Amino acid sequence: VPPPPPPPPPPPTPTPGPVGATHPRLFLDGIAWWDEFHLKVRLGHASKWEVRLCRHPDTGKVCPEEEGGEWDAEKPNTSIKYPGEARVCAGALMHKATGTEADGVHGGYKGVTLPLFNYTGRTVVGLKAWKKARLAELERVKPLGGWG
């Protein structure tokens, strides 16, 4: 029987706040902001509004109907009873940086927009719920065996 794995390292000691503070200090370069948003799926033209211009059939330039202009065809838009949703998380953070305001550095910090995270068909949970689900899954697979 192999020996048990070593215990995990202790968490880092937080920087203490001022005398009498009940919480450790917060640093702007240690915080990220996330927001979820949902977009309804639209079939066909992607907007409620459509702009059409009257154009001359030979030149393609904009002109009135009196000068031979023809209107572009309307773009189709399909209505459905239960549209799907695209679920997306957007994030932003700040980090310490050097440079000028032209480089986007203000007061020694630079803001960064994180790539969009598409979680359609998935569930986003906090750390506490994730740890609970992880432990439940480990308990589920332990009796199955199949290793070592």
PDB file of C-alpha atoms in Angstrom:
ATOM      1  CA  VAL A   1       0.000   0.000   0.000  1.00  0.00           C
ATOM      2  CA  PRO A   2       1.544   3.347  -1.027  1.00  0.00           C
ATOM      3  CA  PRO A   3       1.906   6.037   1.652  1.00  0.00           C
ATOM      4  CA  PRO A   4      -0.753   8.771   1.696  1.00  0.00           C
ATOM      5  CA  PRO A   5       0.029  11.957  -0.234  1.00  0.00           C
ATOM      6  CA  PRO A   6       1.516  14.867   1.732  1.00  0.00           C
ATOM      7  CA  PRO A   7      -0.952  17.463   3.070  1.00  0.00           C
ATOM      8  CA  PRO A   8      -1.537  20.553   0.919  1.00  0.00           C
ATOM      9  CA  PRO A   9       0.513  23.651   1.728  1.00  0.00           C
ATOM     10  CA  PRO A  10      -1.146  26.189   4.039  1.00  0.00           C
ATOM     11  CA  PRO A  11      -2.871  29.147   2.364  1.00  0.00           C
ATOM     12  CA  PRO A  12      -0.806  32.324   2.076  1.00  0.00           C
ATOM     13  CA  THR A  13      -1.008  34.676   5.027  1.00  0.00           C
ATOM     14  CA  PRO A  14      -3.072  37.736   4.055  1.00  0.00           C
ATOM     15  CA  THR A  15      -1.551  41.179   4.409  1.00  0.00           C
ATOM     16  CA  PRO A  16      -2.949  42.661   7.625  1.00  0.00           C
ATOM     17  CA  GLY A  17      -5.059  45.787   7.466  1.00  0.00           C
ATOM     18  CA  PRO A  18      -4.691  48.865   9.640  1.00  0.00           C
ATOM     19  CA  VAL A  19      -4.920  48.523  13.419  1.00  0.00           C
ATOM     20  CA  GLY A  20      -8.492  47.668  14.375  1.00  0.00           C
ATOM     21  CA  ALA A  21      -9.459  46.429  10.891  1.00  0.00           C
ATOM     22  CA  THR A  22     -11.500  43.245  10.803  1.00  0.00           C
ATOM     23  CA  HIS A  23     -10.553  42.192   7.268  1.00  0.00           C
ATOM     24  CA  PRO A  24      -7.254  42.012   5.365  1.00  0.00           C
ATOM     25  CA  ARG A  25      -6.400  44.709   2.838  1.00  0.00           C
ATOM     26  CA  LEU A  26      -7.729  44.498  -0.703  1.00  0.00           C
ATOM     27  CA  PHE A  27      -5.440  45.270  -3.613  1.00  0.00           C
ATOM     28  CA  LEU A  28      -6.920  46.316  -6.952  1.00  0.00           C
ATOM     29  CA  ASP A  29      -4.522  44.091  -8.876  1.00  0.00           C
ATOM     30  CA  GLY A  30      -5.865  41.081  -6.958  1.00  0.00           C
ATOM     31  CA  ILE A  31      -9.494  41.497  -8.027  1.00  0.00           C
ATOM     32  CA  ALA A  32     -11.253  40.401 -11.215  1.00  0.00           C
ATOM     33  CA  TRP A  33     -14.822  41.348 -12.083  1.00  0.00           C
ATOM     34  CA  TRP A  34     -17.129  38.922 -13.916  1.00  0.00           C
ATOM     35  CA  ASP A  35     -20.645  39.361 -15.217  1.00  0.00           C
ATOM     36  CA  GLU A  36     -23.016  36.924 -16.881  1.00  0.00           C
ATOM     37  CA  PHE A  37     -25.314  37.923 -19.708  1.00  0.00           C
ATOM     38  CA  HIS A  38     -27.728  36.009 -21.899  1.00  0.00           C
ATOM     39  CA  LEU A  39     -28.571  36.707 -25.536  1.00  0.00           C
ATOM     40  CA  LYS A  40     -31.741  35.357 -27.159  1.00  0.00           C
ATOM     41  CA  VAL A  41     -31.117  33.478 -30.388  1.00  0.00           C
ATOM     42  CA  ARG A  42     -32.508  35.291 -33.454  1.00  0.00           C
ATOM     43  CA  LEU A  43     -32.937  33.454 -36.720  1.00  0.00           C
ATOM     44  CA  GLY A  44     -32.291  35.523 -39.829  1.00  0.00           C
ATOM     45  CA  HIS A  45     -31.604  39.247 -39.588  1.00  0.00           C
ATOM     46  CA  ALA A  46     -29.933  39.865 -36.210  1.00  0.00           C
ATOM     47  CA  SER A  47     -31.575  43.194 -35.341  1.00  0.00           C
ATOM     48  CA  LYS A  48     -35.080  44.511 -34.666  1.00  0.00           C
ATOM     49  CA  TRP A  49     -34.342  47.337 -37.071  1.00  0.00           C
ATOM     50  CA  GLU A  50     -33.296  47.292 -40.697  1.00  0.00           C
ATOM     51  CA  VAL A  51     -31.939  50.130 -42.843  1.00  0.00           C
ATOM     52  CA  ARG A  52     -32.587  49.896 -46.563  1.00  0.00           C
ATOM     53  CA  LEU A  53     -31.378  52.349 -49.185  1.00  0.00           C
ATOM     54  CA  CYS A  54     -32.716  53.113 -52.643  1.00  0.00           C
ATOM     55  CA  ARG A  55     -29.854  52.426 -55.097  1.00  0.00           C
ATOM     56  CA  HIS A  56     -29.333  52.847 -58.838  1.00  0.00           C
ATOM     57  CA  PRO A  57     -29.292  49.339 -60.430  1.00  0.00           C
ATOM     58  CA  ASP A  58     -26.303  50.073 -62.716  1.00  0.00           C
ATOM     59  CA  THR A  59     -23.961  52.056 -60.466  1.00  0.00           C
ATOM     60  CA  GLY A  60     -25.042  50.806 -57.018  1.00  0.00           C
ATOM     61  CA  LYS A  61     -24.971  54.393 -55.728  1.00  0.00           C
ATOM     62  CA  VAL A  62     -27.709  55.782 -53.488  1.00  0.00           C
ATOM     63  CA  CYS A  63     -30.338  57.725 -55.455  1.00  0.00           C
ATOM     64  CA  PRO A  64     -34.076  58.511 -55.226  1.00  0.00           C
ATOM     65  CA  GLU A  65     -36.751  56.378 -56.923  1.00  0.00           C
ATOM     66  CA  GLU A  66     -37.476  59.230 -59.358  1.00  0.00           C
ATOM     67  CA  GLU A  67     -33.973  58.785 -60.818  1.00  0.00           C
ATOM     68  CA  GLY A  68     -34.409  55.034 -61.315  1.00  0.00           C
ATOM     69  CA  GLY A  69     -33.389  53.850 -57.859  1.00  0.00           C
ATOM     70  CA  GLU A  70     -34.555  50.461 -56.600  1.00  0.00           C
ATOM     71  CA  TRP A  71     -35.023  49.424 -52.989  1.00  0.00           C
ATOM     72  CA  ASP A  72     -32.939  46.588 -51.559  1.00  0.00           C
ATOM     73  CA  ALA A  73     -34.947  43.479 -50.658  1.00  0.00           C
ATOM     74  CA  GLU A  74     -36.016  43.064 -47.030  1.00  0.00           C
ATOM     75  CA  LYS A  75     -33.921  40.640 -45.027  1.00  0.00           C
ATOM     76  CA  PRO A  76     -35.829  37.643 -43.632  1.00  0.00           C
ATOM     77  CA  ASN A  77     -36.440  37.246 -39.910  1.00  0.00           C
ATOM     78  CA  THR A  78     -37.972  34.095 -38.439  1.00  0.00           C
ATOM     79  CA  SER A  79     -39.949  34.137 -35.196  1.00  0.00           C
ATOM     80  CA  ILE A  80     -39.863  31.014 -33.065  1.00  0.00           C
ATOM     81  CA  LYS A  81     -41.916  30.096 -30.004  1.00  0.00           C
ATOM     82  CA  TYR A  82     -39.065  29.091 -27.675  1.00  0.00           C
ATOM     83  CA  PRO A  83     -35.826  30.783 -28.724  1.00  0.00           C
ATOM     84  CA  GLY A  84     -32.589  29.419 -27.313  1.00  0.00           C
ATOM     85  CA  GLU A  85     -30.098  31.482 -25.364  1.00  0.00           C
ATOM     86  CA  ALA A  86     -26.401  32.099 -25.665  1.00  0.00           C
ATOM     87  CA  ARG A  87     -24.948  32.357 -22.156  1.00  0.00           C
ATOM     88  CA  VAL A  88     -21.712  34.293 -21.808  1.00  0.00           C
ATOM     89  CA  CYS A  89     -19.443  35.523 -18.997  1.00  0.00           C
ATOM     90  CA  ALA A  90     -17.454  38.716 -19.510  1.00  0.00           C
ATOM     91  CA  GLY A  91     -14.519  39.591 -17.259  1.00  0.00           C
ATOM     92  CA  ALA A  92     -12.187  42.477 -16.570  1.00  0.00           C
ATOM     93  CA  LEU A  93      -9.226  43.064 -14.276  1.00  0.00           C
ATOM     94  CA  MET A  94      -6.431  45.500 -13.504  1.00  0.00           C
ATOM     95  CA  HIS A  95      -2.763  44.755 -13.099  1.00  0.00           C
ATOM     96  CA  LYS A  96       0.314  46.775 -12.206  1.00  0.00           C
ATOM     97  CA  ALA A  97       2.050  48.110 -15.288  1.00  0.00           C
ATOM     98  CA  THR A  98       4.578  50.662 -16.393  1.00  0.00           C
ATOM     99  CA  GLY A  99       4.100  52.967 -19.317  1.00  0.00           C
ATOM    100  CA  THR A 100       2.286  56.108 -20.333  1.00  0.00           C
ATOM    101  CA  GLU A 101      -1.380  57.016 -20.562  1.00  0.00           C
ATOM    102  CA  ALA A 102      -1.080  56.481 -24.314  1.00  0.00           C
ATOM    103  CA  ASP A 103      -0.296  52.822 -23.500  1.00  0.00           C
ATOM    104  CA  GLY A 104      -3.449  52.619 -21.337  1.00  0.00           C
ATOM    105  CA  VAL A 105      -1.550  52.848 -18.017  1.00  0.00           C
ATOM    106  CA  HIS A 106      -3.198  55.108 -15.425  1.00  0.00           C
ATOM    107  CA  GLY A 107      -1.701  55.518 -11.950  1.00  0.00           C
ATOM    108  CA  GLY A 108       0.554  52.481 -12.414  1.00  0.00           C
ATOM    109  CA  TYR A 109      -2.331  50.160 -13.392  1.00  0.00           C
ATOM    110  CA  LYS A 110      -3.655  48.920 -16.704  1.00  0.00           C
ATOM    111  CA  GLY A 111      -7.149  47.529 -17.318  1.00  0.00           C
ATOM    112  CA  VAL A 112      -7.607  44.312 -19.272  1.00  0.00           C
ATOM    113  CA  THR A 113     -10.762  42.901 -20.850  1.00  0.00           C
ATOM    114  CA  LEU A 114     -10.725  39.120 -20.648  1.00  0.00           C
ATOM    115  CA  PRO A 115     -11.917  36.910 -23.522  1.00  0.00           C
ATOM    116  CA  LEU A 116     -15.624  36.056 -23.433  1.00  0.00           C
ATOM    117  CA  PHE A 117     -16.395  32.674 -21.881  1.00  0.00           C
ATOM    118  CA  ASN A 118     -19.299  30.829 -23.521  1.00  0.00           C
ATOM    119  CA  TYR A 119     -21.012  28.660 -20.915  1.00  0.00           C
ATOM    120  CA  THR A 120     -24.088  27.728 -22.958  1.00  0.00           C
ATOM    121  CA  GLY A 121     -25.311  24.336 -21.757  1.00  0.00           C
ATOM    122  CA  ARG A 122     -23.156  24.545 -18.612  1.00  0.00           C
ATOM    123  CA  THR A 123     -23.677  25.808 -15.067  1.00  0.00           C
ATOM    124  CA  VAL A 124     -21.544  28.503 -13.473  1.00  0.00           C
ATOM    125  CA  VAL A 125     -21.152  28.099  -9.696  1.00  0.00           C
ATOM    126  CA  GLY A 126     -19.070  29.658  -6.952  1.00  0.00           C
ATOM    127  CA  LEU A 127     -16.035  28.052  -5.323  1.00  0.00           C
ATOM    128  CA  LYS A 128     -17.989  26.605  -2.361  1.00  0.00           C
ATOM    129  CA  ALA A 129     -20.548  24.867  -4.622  1.00  0.00           C
ATOM    130  CA  TRP A 130     -17.765  23.633  -6.952  1.00  0.00           C
ATOM    131  CA  LYS A 131     -15.843  22.054  -4.047  1.00  0.00           C
ATOM    132  CA  LYS A 132     -19.041  20.369  -2.807  1.00  0.00           C
ATOM    133  CA  ALA A 133     -19.827  18.981  -6.316  1.00  0.00           C
ATOM    134  CA  ARG A 134     -16.200  17.826  -6.723  1.00  0.00           C
ATOM    135  CA  LEU A 135     -16.272  15.895  -3.444  1.00  0.00           C
ATOM    136  CA  ALA A 136     -19.635  14.340  -4.371  1.00  0.00           C
ATOM    137  CA  GLU A 137     -18.221  13.187  -7.723  1.00  0.00           C
ATOM    138  CA  LEU A 138     -15.114  11.705  -6.059  1.00  0.00           C
ATOM    139  CA  GLU A 139     -17.330   9.783  -3.627  1.00  0.00           C
ATOM    140  CA  ARG A 140     -19.391   8.533  -6.567  1.00  0.00           C
ATOM    141  CA  VAL A 141     -16.398   7.143  -8.512  1.00  0.00           C
ATOM    142  CA  LYS A 142     -14.369   5.725  -5.604  1.00  0.00           C
ATOM    143  CA  PRO A 143     -16.339   2.457  -5.420  1.00  0.00           C
ATOM    144  CA  LEU A 144     -16.052   1.931  -9.190  1.00  0.00           C
ATOM    145  CA  GLY A 145     -12.312   1.075  -8.987  1.00  0.00           C
ATOM    146  CA  GLY A 146     -10.456   0.568 -12.247  1.00  0.00           C
ATOM    147  CA  TRP A 147      -7.066   2.002 -11.307  1.00  0.00           C
ATOM    148  CA  GLY A 148      -3.827   0.715  -9.823  1.00  0.00           C
TER     149      GLY A 148
END
